[in-house]
Short mmCIF file of C-alpha atoms in Angstrom, two decimals:
data_model
loop_
_atom_site.label_atom_id
_atom_site.label_comp_id
_atom_site.label_asym_id
_atom_site.label_seq_id
_atom_site.Cartn_x
_atom_site.Cartn_y
_atom_site.Cartn_z
CA ASP A 94 168.81 35.03 40.48
CA ALA A 95 166.88 33.22 43.07
CA GLY A 96 166.99 29.36 40.93
CA VAL A 97 164.78 27.57 39.98
CA ILE A 98 162.04 27.65 43.33
CA GLN A 99 160.52 23.96 44.73
CA SER A 100 157.96 23.99 47.31
CA PRO A 101 157.39 22.34 49.65
CA ARG A 102 160.72 20.94 50.71
CA HIS A 103 158.84 18.25 52.30
CA GLU A 104 155.89 16.13 52.59
CA VAL A 105 154.47 13.77 54.29
CA THR A 106 151.29 12.12 53.86
CA GLU A 107 149.28 9.35 53.35
CA MET A 108 148.76 7.03 50.93
CA GLY A 109 145.44 7.52 49.03
CA GLN A 110 145.98 11.11 49.54
CA GLU A 111 146.33 13.71 45.88
CA VAL A 112 150.24 16.04 46.45
CA THR A 113 151.03 18.82 44.71
CA LEU A 114 154.40 19.36 44.12
CA ARG A 115 155.31 22.86 42.48
CA CYS A 116 158.28 24.50 40.28
CA LYS A 117 159.39 27.82 39.53
CA PRO A 118 161.59 27.80 36.80
CA ILE A 119 164.56 30.05 35.95
CA SER A 120 163.18 33.20 33.74
CA GLY A 121 163.90 32.92 30.24
CA HIS A 122 164.49 29.50 30.47
CA ASP A 123 162.47 27.56 27.36
CA TYR A 124 162.67 24.12 29.22
CA LEU A 125 161.56 22.63 31.87
CA PHE A 126 161.92 19.36 33.63
CA TRP A 127 160.99 16.88 35.63
CA TYR A 128 163.33 14.41 37.58
CA ARG A 129 162.87 11.64 40.44
CA GLN A 130 165.73 10.32 42.46
CA THR A 131 165.12 6.88 44.24
CA MET A 132 168.59 5.15 45.65
CA MET A 133 166.95 2.21 43.27
CA ARG A 134 166.52 3.99 40.47
CA GLY A 135 168.37 6.71 40.52
CA LEU A 136 167.21 10.30 38.54
CA GLU A 137 165.03 9.12 36.23
CA LEU A 138 163.08 11.91 34.47
CA LEU A 139 159.22 11.61 34.21
CA ILE A 140 158.68 14.73 32.01
CA TYR A 141 159.74 18.29 29.88
CA PHE A 142 157.93 20.87 28.81
CA ASN A 143 159.41 23.35 26.13
CA ASN A 144 158.02 26.66 26.04
CA ASN A 145 154.71 25.62 28.67
CA VAL A 146 153.90 22.84 25.78
CA PRO A 147 154.97 19.22 27.08
CA ILE A 148 157.31 17.11 24.62
CA ASP A 149 157.97 13.73 26.38
CA ASP A 150 155.94 12.52 29.08
CA SER A 151 157.00 8.54 28.16
CA GLY A 152 158.49 8.82 31.78
CA MET A 153 155.77 8.97 34.10
CA PRO A 154 155.11 5.72 35.38
CA GLU A 155 151.74 5.89 35.69
CA ASP A 156 148.18 7.53 34.94
CA ARG A 157 148.10 8.59 38.38
CA PHE A 158 150.93 11.01 38.34
CA SER A 159 150.30 14.15 36.48
CA ALA A 160 152.18 17.27 34.81
CA LYS A 161 150.74 20.76 33.79
CA MET A 162 152.56 23.82 32.94
CA PRO A 163 150.20 26.94 32.99
CA ASN A 164 152.58 29.83 31.98
CA ALA A 165 156.33 30.27 31.78
CA SER A 166 156.69 30.71 35.27
CA PHE A 167 155.22 27.93 36.80
CA SER A 168 154.56 24.05 36.59
CA THR A 169 152.92 21.38 38.69
CA LEU A 170 153.51 18.21 39.28
CA LYS A 171 150.78 15.68 40.44
CA ILE A 172 149.62 12.27 42.30
CA GLN A 173 146.36 11.53 42.88
CA PRO A 174 146.57 8.94 44.49
CA SER A 175 149.89 8.73 46.00
CA GLU A 176 151.26 5.27 47.36
CA PRO A 177 154.12 4.41 49.54
CA ARG A 178 156.43 3.43 46.16
CA ASP A 179 156.02 7.23 44.71
CA SER A 180 158.19 7.93 48.06
CA ALA A 181 161.14 9.80 46.12
CA VAL A 182 162.97 13.22 46.47
CA TYR A 183 161.04 15.09 43.75
CA PHE A 184 162.67 17.16 41.16
CA CYS A 185 162.26 20.48 38.87
CA ALA A 186 165.40 21.57 36.49
CA SER A 187 165.20 24.14 33.69
CA ARG A 188 167.08 25.27 30.52
CA ARG A 189 167.66 27.92 28.86
CA ASP A 190 167.58 25.65 25.19
CA ILE A 191 168.33 23.54 24.04
CA ARG A 192 172.22 23.73 24.13
CA GLY A 193 172.20 24.83 27.65
CA GLY A 194 173.63 22.66 30.81
CA TYR A 195 170.08 21.89 33.58
CA THR A 196 169.94 24.02 36.77
CA PHE A 197 168.13 21.68 39.52
CA GLY A 198 165.66 23.03 41.68
CA SER A 199 166.72 21.80 45.91
CA GLY A 200 163.87 18.92 45.23
CA THR A 201 161.12 17.81 47.27
CA ARG A 202 161.34 14.70 49.40
CA LEU A 203 157.80 13.04 49.24
CA THR A 204 157.08 10.20 51.89
CA VAL A 205 154.28 8.50 51.00
CA VAL A 206 152.62 6.52 54.44
CA GLY B 101 166.75 6.78 23.35
CA GLU B 102 169.98 7.11 24.74
CA ASN B 103 171.63 4.69 26.98
CA VAL B 104 174.48 6.04 29.35
CA GLU B 105 176.46 3.58 31.49
CA GLN B 106 178.81 4.82 34.21
CA HIS B 107 181.56 3.74 36.37
CA PRO B 108 182.74 2.90 38.95
CA SER B 109 179.62 2.85 41.22
CA THR B 110 182.44 3.51 44.36
CA LEU B 111 185.46 4.99 44.27
CA SER B 112 187.65 6.16 47.10
CA VAL B 113 190.95 7.59 47.13
CA GLN B 114 193.46 8.49 49.40
CA GLU B 115 193.36 13.00 49.94
CA GLY B 116 195.53 14.30 47.47
CA ASP B 117 195.31 11.37 44.99
CA SER B 118 193.21 11.84 41.35
CA ALA B 119 190.21 10.15 40.63
CA VAL B 120 188.97 8.93 37.56
CA ILE B 121 185.40 8.47 36.79
CA LYS B 122 183.99 6.99 33.40
CA CYS B 123 180.89 6.71 31.18
CA THR B 124 179.65 5.44 27.73
CA TYR B 125 176.65 6.67 25.49
CA SER B 126 175.06 4.42 23.05
CA ASP B 127 173.51 8.12 20.94
CA SER B 128 176.07 9.00 18.15
CA ALA B 129 174.02 11.89 17.93
CA SER B 130 174.77 12.94 21.51
CA ASN B 131 176.50 16.23 21.41
CA TYR B 132 176.52 17.88 24.89
CA PHE B 133 178.09 16.03 27.73
CA PRO B 134 177.93 18.09 31.33
CA TRP B 135 179.13 16.19 34.76
CA TYR B 136 176.79 17.01 38.03
CA LYS B 137 178.54 16.62 41.58
CA GLN B 138 175.15 15.68 44.11
CA GLU B 139 176.56 16.37 48.30
CA LEU B 140 173.89 14.21 50.64
CA GLY B 141 170.41 16.24 50.82
CA LYS B 142 171.28 18.46 48.34
CA ARG B 143 170.92 19.26 44.43
CA PRO B 144 172.90 18.05 41.61
CA GLN B 145 175.50 21.00 40.63
CA LEU B 146 176.87 21.08 37.42
CA ILE B 147 180.42 21.48 37.95
CA ILE B 148 182.09 20.74 34.76
CA ASP B 149 180.24 20.37 30.66
CA ILE B 150 181.63 19.67 27.08
CA ARG B 151 180.57 20.14 23.83
CA SER B 152 181.02 17.41 20.93
CA ASN B 153 183.72 19.53 19.22
CA VAL B 154 186.35 19.62 21.80
CA GLY B 155 188.26 16.57 22.93
CA GLU B 156 189.28 18.29 26.49
CA LYS B 157 187.71 20.29 28.94
CA LYS B 158 190.29 21.98 32.84
CA ASP B 159 188.57 23.96 35.03
CA GLN B 160 190.82 23.95 37.55
CA ARG B 161 191.29 20.42 39.83
CA ILE B 162 188.39 19.17 37.42
CA ALA B 163 188.81 17.48 33.27
CA VAL B 164 186.37 16.04 31.59
CA THR B 165 187.94 14.37 28.37
CA LEU B 166 185.59 13.13 25.05
CA ASN B 167 186.33 9.89 22.93
CA LYS B 168 182.77 10.20 20.18
CA THR B 169 184.80 7.68 18.51
CA ALA B 170 184.53 5.12 21.56
CA LYS B 171 181.49 7.26 22.75
CA HIS B 172 182.52 7.43 26.36
CA PHE B 173 183.75 10.56 28.61
CA SER B 174 185.62 10.88 31.54
CA LEU B 175 185.88 12.55 35.01
CA HIS B 176 189.14 13.59 36.11
CA ILE B 177 189.54 14.85 39.37
CA THR B 178 193.38 15.88 40.64
CA GLU B 179 194.80 16.44 44.30
CA THR B 180 191.52 15.26 45.71
CA GLN B 181 190.26 17.17 49.13
CA PRO B 182 187.29 15.50 51.53
CA GLU B 183 185.42 18.19 49.96
CA ASP B 184 185.68 16.70 46.50
CA SER B 185 183.54 13.65 48.72
CA ALA B 186 179.86 13.34 46.44
CA VAL B 187 178.15 11.12 44.20
CA TYR B 188 178.83 12.39 40.85
CA PHE B 189 176.75 11.85 37.64
CA CYS B 190 177.42 12.24 33.65
CA ALA B 191 175.01 12.67 31.33
CA ALA B 192 174.54 12.53 27.78
CA GLY B 193 172.06 13.15 24.93
CA ARG B 194 169.60 15.30 23.13
CA GLN B 195 167.26 15.81 27.00
CA LEU B 196 169.67 14.35 29.58
CA THR B 197 169.84 10.77 30.54
CA PHE B 198 172.02 10.50 33.72
CA GLY B 199 174.22 7.58 34.80
CA SER B 200 173.66 5.32 38.09
CA GLY B 201 176.41 7.73 39.45
CA THR B 202 179.58 7.53 41.40
CA GLN B 203 180.05 7.55 45.45
CA LEU B 204 183.26 9.71 45.33
CA THR B 205 185.08 9.41 49.38
CA VAL B 206 188.30 11.23 49.64
CA LEU B 207 189.75 9.62 52.84
CA PRO B 208 191.53 12.46 55.03
#
């Protein structure tokens, strides 16, 4: 099992540009989560999906952020337009079911200049 | 929603000593309590977890205890080694809410 796969590993972009982060969960995992990690705010849950359906997006900071899960093996997190305060490490995680632990991807380090 | 408090935020111990990290949670319906270890620049990795029908669980040098009445749980690391140095996170809730993390430094 290759684990949760995220791309890109690093992204540097200019303020105002669109950024798309990608995630492939572990096969058979029904839950997918997007987290953001910063020194100031720690690990914050942005949104999660169950069986490809968004369940709770209350953590999405504002309308500039959107996430999709078109099928069981792929999800995207998009920021448009990006701002310097969006700079963080974004983690995707998946979980087999409601009783299981999370497996995190390697994360995407986003820098907006 | 769930609220998780973790302390201390930093902890330094001498190699071979024990380390204890504590967390409290607010939602009495929570029934799954994992601990994650995150090394610098790496992903959080699950090191041990406990469910609410168990009071204690051990895995070699690592143990977790749970007090559901008081709504707190703790991570215990015995015989600490330099490679234990990392940030440790507790979590609780139906969809996990993470504590703020503890930076553990094991001094050789």
